[in-house]
mmCIF file of C-alpha atoms in Angstrom:
data_model
loop_
_atom_site.group_PDB
_atom_site.id
_atom_site.type_symbol
_atom_site.label_atom_id
_atom_site.label_comp_id
_atom_site.label_asym_id
_atom_site.label_seq_id
_atom_site.Cartn_x
_atom_site.Cartn_y
_atom_site.Cartn_z
ATOM 1 C CA ILE A 1 13.554 -4.768 -0.054
ATOM 2 C CA ASP A 2 11.562 -4.687 3.199
ATOM 3 C CA ARG A 3 8.392 -4.222 1.158
ATOM 4 C CA VAL A 4 9.276 -7.127 -1.112
ATOM 5 C CA ARG A 5 9.879 -9.307 1.942
ATOM 6 C CA ARG A 6 6.503 -8.252 3.316
ATOM 7 C CA VAL A 7 4.732 -9.495 0.168
ATOM 8 C CA VAL A 8 6.797 -12.691 -0.009
ATOM 9 C CA ASP A 9 6.261 -13.498 3.678
ATOM 10 C CA ALA A 10 2.533 -12.745 3.561
ATOM 11 C CA ALA A 11 2.185 -14.877 0.428
ATOM 12 C CA ARG A 12 3.913 -17.756 2.189
ATOM 13 C CA ILE A 13 1.595 -17.448 5.207
ATOM 14 C CA GLY A 14 -1.384 -17.331 2.865
ATOM 15 C CA GLY A 15 -0.234 -20.352 0.880
ATOM 16 C CA VAL A 16 0.413 -18.526 -2.406
ATOM 17 C CA ALA A 17 3.737 -19.117 -4.184
ATOM 18 C CA ILE A 18 5.350 -16.078 -5.814
ATOM 19 C CA PRO A 19 6.832 -18.091 -8.740
ATOM 20 C CA GLY A 20 4.182 -18.091 -11.437
ATOM 21 C CA ALA A 21 1.878 -15.715 -9.539
ATOM 22 C CA ARG A 22 -0.037 -12.828 -11.119
ATOM 23 C CA LEU A 23 0.053 -9.736 -8.921
ATOM 24 C CA VAL A 24 -1.410 -6.232 -8.842
ATOM 25 C CA GLU A 25 0.392 -3.371 -7.100
ATOM 26 C CA LEU A 26 -1.700 -0.343 -6.170
ATOM 27 C CA GLY A 27 -0.026 3.059 -6.179
ATOM 28 C CA PRO A 28 3.630 2.274 -6.953
ATOM 29 C CA GLY A 29 4.363 5.976 -7.311
ATOM 30 C CA HIS A 30 7.715 6.919 -8.793
ATOM 31 C CA THR A 31 9.363 3.519 -8.567
ATOM 32 C CA LEU A 32 8.586 0.083 -9.931
ATOM 33 C CA GLY A 33 11.238 -1.498 -7.742
ATOM 34 C CA VAL A 34 8.893 -3.734 -5.735
ATOM 35 C CA ALA A 35 7.153 -4.969 -8.870
ATOM 36 C CA VAL A 36 10.438 -5.724 -10.660
ATOM 37 C CA SER A 37 11.797 -7.472 -7.550
ATOM 38 C CA LEU A 38 8.765 -9.757 -7.428
ATOM 39 C CA ALA A 39 9.165 -10.467 -11.139
ATOM 40 C CA LEU A 40 12.804 -11.362 -10.454
ATOM 41 C CA GLY A 41 11.466 -13.700 -7.778
ATOM 42 C CA GLY A 42 9.437 -15.565 -10.396
ATOM 43 C CA ALA A 43 6.113 -13.737 -10.621
ATOM 44 C CA SER A 44 4.675 -14.283 -14.090
ATOM 45 C CA ARG A 45 3.135 -10.796 -14.217
ATOM 46 C CA VAL A 46 2.879 -7.707 -12.026
ATOM 47 C CA ASP A 47 0.387 -5.005 -13.019
ATOM 48 C CA ALA A 48 1.227 -1.705 -11.317
ATOM 49 C CA LEU A 49 -1.737 0.693 -11.174
ATOM 50 C CA ASP A 50 -1.729 4.415 -10.484
ATOM 51 C CA THR A 51 -4.407 7.059 -10.992
ATOM 52 C CA VAL A 52 -1.729 9.636 -11.908
ATOM 53 C CA ARG A 53 1.369 8.904 -13.974
ATOM 54 C CA TYR A 54 4.510 9.000 -11.854
ATOM 55 C CA ALA A 55 6.744 6.193 -13.139
ATOM 56 C CA ASP A 56 8.254 5.458 -16.532
ATOM 57 C CA ALA A 57 6.054 2.810 -18.146
ATOM 58 C CA ARG A 58 9.070 1.316 -19.923
ATOM 59 C CA PRO A 59 12.079 1.838 -17.633
ATOM 60 C CA ASP A 60 15.585 0.892 -18.732
ATOM 61 C CA PRO A 61 16.239 -2.511 -17.090
ATOM 62 C CA ARG A 62 19.798 -1.389 -16.369
ATOM 63 C CA SER A 63 18.366 1.177 -13.946
ATOM 64 C CA PHE A 64 17.564 -1.737 -11.632
ATOM 65 C CA THR A 65 21.177 -2.921 -11.288
ATOM 66 C CA GLU A 66 21.397 -1.763 -7.669
ATOM 67 C CA LEU A 67 18.043 -3.414 -6.998
ATOM 68 C CA TRP A 68 19.496 -6.664 -8.342
ATOM 69 C CA ARG A 69 22.367 -6.439 -5.876
ATOM 70 C CA ARG A 70 20.040 -5.854 -2.947
ATOM 71 C CA CYS A 71 17.708 -8.677 -3.994
ATOM 72 C CA THR A 72 20.589 -11.151 -4.282
ATOM 73 C CA GLU A 73 22.044 -10.066 -0.934
ATOM 74 C CA ALA A 74 18.627 -10.541 0.671
ATOM 75 C CA GLY A 75 18.278 -14.008 -0.853
ATOM 76 C CA LEU A 76 15.294 -13.031 -2.956
ATOM 77 C CA VAL A 77 17.093 -13.959 -6.175
ATOM 78 C CA ASP A 78 19.405 -16.941 -6.661
ATOM 79 C CA SER A 79 22.328 -15.296 -8.460
ATOM 80 C CA ILE A 80 24.177 -18.619 -8.754
ATOM 81 C CA ARG A 81 21.527 -19.930 -11.159
ATOM 82 C CA VAL A 82 21.461 -16.725 -13.223
ATOM 83 C CA THR A 83 24.361 -16.372 -15.642
ATOM 84 C CA ASP A 84 23.306 -13.099 -17.279
ATOM 85 C CA ARG A 85 22.142 -10.405 -14.866
ATOM 86 C CA ASP A 86 21.172 -7.891 -17.554
ATOM 87 C CA ALA A 87 19.091 -10.464 -19.415
ATOM 88 C CA ALA A 88 17.344 -11.457 -16.179
ATOM 89 C CA LEU A 89 16.525 -7.803 -15.417
ATOM 90 C CA ALA A 90 15.189 -7.309 -18.935
ATOM 91 C CA ARG A 91 12.933 -10.363 -18.622
ATOM 92 C CA ALA A 92 11.655 -9.185 -15.238
ATOM 93 C CA ALA A 93 10.961 -5.671 -16.510
ATOM 94 C CA ARG A 94 8.923 -7.104 -19.410
ATOM 95 C CA ARG A 95 6.687 -8.899 -16.917
ATOM 96 C CA VAL A 96 5.803 -5.600 -15.213
ATOM 97 C CA GLU A 97 2.983 -3.559 -16.764
ATOM 98 C CA TYR A 98 2.534 0.016 -15.503
ATOM 99 C CA GLN A 99 -0.924 1.471 -16.134
ATOM 100 C CA VAL A 100 -2.705 4.705 -15.275
ATOM 101 C CA VAL A 101 -6.353 3.940 -14.556
ATOM 102 C CA ASP A 102 -9.530 5.825 -13.739
ATOM 103 C CA GLY A 103 -10.056 5.362 -10.012
ATOM 104 C CA GLN A 104 -13.834 5.475 -10.509
ATOM 105 C CA LYS A 105 -13.934 2.545 -12.943
ATOM 106 C CA PRO A 106 -13.248 -1.198 -12.637
ATOM 107 C CA TRP A 107 -9.673 -2.303 -13.131
ATOM 108 C CA PRO A 108 -8.877 -3.728 -16.576
ATOM 109 C CA PHE A 109 -8.667 -7.352 -15.418
ATOM 110 C CA PRO A 110 -11.149 -10.233 -15.624
ATOM 111 C CA GLU A 111 -12.827 -11.560 -12.508
ATOM 112 C CA GLY A 112 -10.720 -14.089 -10.609
ATOM 113 C CA SER A 113 -7.629 -13.500 -12.731
ATOM 114 C CA ARG A 114 -5.043 -12.427 -10.127
ATOM 115 C CA ASP A 115 -3.346 -14.142 -7.190
ATOM 116 C CA ILE A 116 -2.263 -11.178 -5.056
ATOM 117 C CA VAL A 117 -3.192 -7.496 -4.747
ATOM 118 C CA TYR A 118 -0.835 -5.438 -2.588
ATOM 119 C CA SER A 119 -0.030 -1.843 -1.640
ATOM 120 C CA PHE A 120 2.176 0.184 0.686
ATOM 121 C CA SER A 121 1.072 3.501 2.213
ATOM 122 C CA VAL A 122 -1.668 3.901 -0.371
ATOM 123 C CA LEU A 123 -5.051 3.061 1.149
ATOM 124 C CA GLU A 124 -4.868 5.926 3.641
ATOM 125 C CA HIS A 125 -5.133 8.251 0.608
ATOM 126 C CA VAL A 126 -8.200 6.508 -0.865
ATOM 127 C CA ARG A 127 -11.614 8.101 -0.366
ATOM 128 C CA ASP A 128 -13.638 4.919 -0.858
ATOM 129 C CA VAL A 129 -11.563 2.128 0.671
ATOM 130 C CA ARG A 130 -14.465 -0.324 0.519
ATOM 131 C CA ALA A 131 -14.705 0.113 -3.255
ATOM 132 C CA VAL A 132 -10.988 -0.630 -3.656
ATOM 133 C CA LEU A 133 -11.212 -3.727 -1.468
ATOM 134 C CA GLU A 134 -14.289 -4.960 -3.318
ATOM 135 C CA GLU A 135 -12.513 -4.455 -6.650
ATOM 136 C CA SER A 136 -9.556 -6.380 -5.242
ATOM 137 C CA SER A 137 -11.921 -9.160 -4.271
ATOM 138 C CA ARG A 138 -13.398 -9.183 -7.775
ATOM 139 C CA VAL A 139 -10.076 -9.677 -9.570
ATOM 140 C CA LEU A 140 -8.616 -12.131 -7.047
ATOM 141 C CA ARG A 141 -9.038 -15.836 -7.624
ATOM 142 C CA PRO A 142 -10.489 -17.952 -4.794
ATOM 143 C CA GLY A 143 -7.721 -18.188 -2.208
ATOM 144 C CA GLY A 144 -6.000 -15.068 -3.528
ATOM 145 C CA LEU A 145 -4.483 -12.543 -1.139
ATOM 146 C CA SER A 146 -4.991 -8.840 -0.459
ATOM 147 C CA ILE A 147 -1.837 -7.529 1.269
ATOM 148 C CA HIS A 148 -1.595 -3.935 2.462
ATOM 149 C CA THR A 149 0.379 -1.705 4.806
ATOM 150 C CA ILE A 150 -1.510 1.450 5.779
ATOM 151 C CA ASP A 151 0.075 4.483 7.436
ATOM 152 C CA LEU A 152 -2.383 6.004 9.936
ATOM 153 C CA ARG A 153 -0.364 9.126 10.738
ATOM 154 C CA ASP A 154 -0.950 12.749 9.723
ATOM 155 C CA HIS A 155 1.288 13.063 6.649
ATOM 156 C CA TYR A 156 1.661 16.792 7.213
ATOM 157 C CA ASN A 157 3.207 16.257 10.658
ATOM 158 C CA LEU A 158 5.767 13.459 10.396
ATOM 159 C CA GLY A 159 8.877 15.344 11.463
ATOM 160 C CA PRO A 160 10.726 14.739 14.742
ATOM 161 C CA GLY A 161 8.625 15.884 17.678
ATOM 162 C CA GLU A 162 5.610 16.724 15.520
ATOM 163 C CA ASN A 163 2.082 15.695 16.448
ATOM 164 C CA TRP A 164 1.239 12.910 13.976
ATOM 165 C CA LEU A 165 -2.312 12.836 15.357
ATOM 166 C CA ALA A 166 -2.948 16.554 14.757
ATOM 167 C CA PHE A 167 -5.325 15.830 11.872
ATOM 168 C CA LEU A 168 -7.819 14.242 14.268
ATOM 169 C CA GLU A 169 -8.656 17.699 15.631
ATOM 170 C CA PHE A 170 -10.645 18.664 12.519
ATOM 171 C CA ASP A 171 -14.092 17.559 11.469
ATOM 172 C CA ASP A 172 -14.433 16.057 7.992
ATOM 173 C CA ARG A 173 -15.601 19.277 6.368
ATOM 174 C CA GLN A 174 -12.716 21.294 7.783
ATOM 175 C CA TRP A 175 -10.205 18.603 6.850
ATOM 176 C CA ASP A 176 -11.389 18.375 3.257
ATOM 177 C CA ARG A 177 -11.434 22.132 2.872
ATOM 178 C CA MET A 178 -7.843 22.319 4.116
ATOM 179 C CA THR A 179 -6.319 19.377 2.261
ATOM 180 C CA SER A 180 -8.530 17.860 -0.455
ATOM 181 C CA ALA A 181 -6.453 19.327 -3.284
ATOM 182 C CA ARG A 182 -3.110 18.337 -1.740
ATOM 183 C CA PHE A 183 -1.246 15.083 -2.323
ATOM 184 C CA ALA A 184 -0.947 14.187 1.377
ATOM 185 C CA TRP A 185 -4.724 14.114 2.013
ATOM 186 C CA CYS A 186 -5.632 11.116 4.195
ATOM 187 C CA ASN A 187 -9.001 9.534 4.927
ATOM 188 C CA ARG A 188 -8.043 9.327 8.665
ATOM 189 C CA MET A 189 -9.560 5.864 9.124
ATOM 190 C CA ARG A 190 -8.463 4.314 12.401
ATOM 191 C CA ALA A 191 -7.370 0.730 13.007
ATOM 192 C CA PRO A 192 -10.714 -0.633 14.341
ATOM 193 C CA GLU A 193 -12.554 0.768 11.320
ATOM 194 C CA LEU A 194 -10.082 -0.842 8.936
ATOM 195 C CA ARG A 195 -10.183 -4.161 10.753
ATOM 196 C CA THR A 196 -13.983 -4.216 10.473
ATOM 197 C CA LEU A 197 -13.939 -3.201 6.807
ATOM 198 C CA PHE A 198 -11.379 -5.828 5.803
ATOM 199 C CA GLY A 199 -13.396 -8.439 7.697
ATOM 200 C CA GLU A 200 -16.538 -7.514 5.778
ATOM 201 C CA VAL A 201 -14.846 -7.967 2.386
ATOM 202 C CA PHE A 202 -12.274 -10.703 3.043
ATOM 203 C CA GLU A 203 -11.501 -13.570 5.338
ATOM 204 C CA VAL A 204 -8.788 -11.922 7.443
ATOM 205 C CA VAL A 205 -5.733 -14.164 7.840
ATOM 206 C CA GLU A 206 -3.594 -11.613 9.653
ATOM 207 C CA PHE A 207 -4.167 -8.045 10.839
ATOM 208 C CA THR A 208 -1.222 -6.461 12.629
ATOM 209 C CA GLU A 209 -1.349 -3.138 14.456
ATOM 210 C CA GLU A 210 1.805 -1.152 15.169
ATOM 211 C CA ALA A 211 1.435 1.205 18.101
ATOM 212 C CA ALA A 212 3.594 4.223 18.857
ATOM 213 C CA ASP A 213 3.961 6.558 21.798
ATOM 214 C CA LEU A 214 1.424 9.350 21.744
ATOM 215 C CA PRO A 215 3.115 12.361 20.148
ATOM 216 C CA PRO A 216 3.975 15.587 21.983
ATOM 217 C CA GLY A 217 1.124 18.035 21.765
ATOM 218 C CA PHE A 218 -1.610 15.427 21.475
ATOM 219 C CA ASP A 219 -4.625 16.393 23.581
ATOM 220 C CA ARG A 220 -7.490 13.924 23.536
ATOM 221 C CA ARG A 221 -9.895 16.692 24.534
ATOM 222 C CA ARG A 222 -9.298 18.391 21.190
ATOM 223 C CA VAL A 223 -10.159 15.514 18.847
ATOM 224 C CA ALA A 224 -13.157 15.954 16.552
ATOM 225 C CA PRO A 225 -16.426 14.189 17.476
ATOM 226 C CA ARG A 226 -15.832 11.513 14.809
ATOM 227 C CA PHE A 227 -12.843 10.189 16.788
ATOM 228 C CA ARG A 228 -14.019 10.555 20.384
ATOM 229 C CA GLY A 229 -15.418 7.033 20.518
ATOM 230 C CA PHE A 230 -11.981 5.461 20.134
ATOM 231 C CA GLU A 231 -9.889 4.420 23.105
ATOM 232 C CA THR A 232 -6.548 6.172 23.493
ATOM 233 C CA ASP A 233 -4.625 2.994 22.667
ATOM 234 C CA GLU A 234 -6.646 2.688 19.454
ATOM 235 C CA LEU A 235 -5.688 6.221 18.446
ATOM 236 C CA ALA A 236 -2.028 5.383 19.190
ATOM 237 C CA VAL A 237 -1.913 2.792 16.365
ATOM 238 C CA SER A 238 0.352 4.347 13.737
ATOM 239 C CA SER A 239 0.083 1.683 11.020
ATOM 240 C CA VAL A 240 -1.671 -1.577 10.197
ATOM 241 C CA SER A 241 -0.757 -4.397 7.871
#
């Protein structure tokens, strides 16, 4: 629900109404809950794109019953105006299209055909972020929105007391050799790099950095040359949105 609110709030700030909107979700993973929630909120279509199949392309609408409860409690769906919950879930599920695409090819949408492209904890796993942003720009209509939350932490060290900046100690060649075949590989882009990149592709309406305390075991002297030009407070940014 927090992710749905993030899209709804960002759309409101950007002047795009969810009812009637055409959205693209990047990397939904195993659940289509965000996409179905936005369809319940009135989106006319949500295309959910993955490069590997994780989710059921045609889920049973009844599997979203708990999602319905949470959406109504959060005020995202007006349950008073809906007399048949199961029918509403079925309609919403039909407006969600799950597709597995080739990450090296253009998305299967015409230019300027979508209102919003969004993702959560996905772009840190993308090797060519610029290409993804440029493809987003291609399919978005003028005034459309690109909404993303990006986790900047080391996904192999997220436990309590672990050093979530440990991956900055390796140069690119070492890092790829260690992790390129594993699902938690990250591109290790830092907040200033992402801010610059988004600004080169889009007009940035909002760019929020969330900082965290430096983790135990972090030693700035050990970071790889690629990251030595960043200030300590820049390295302490754990996510951007």
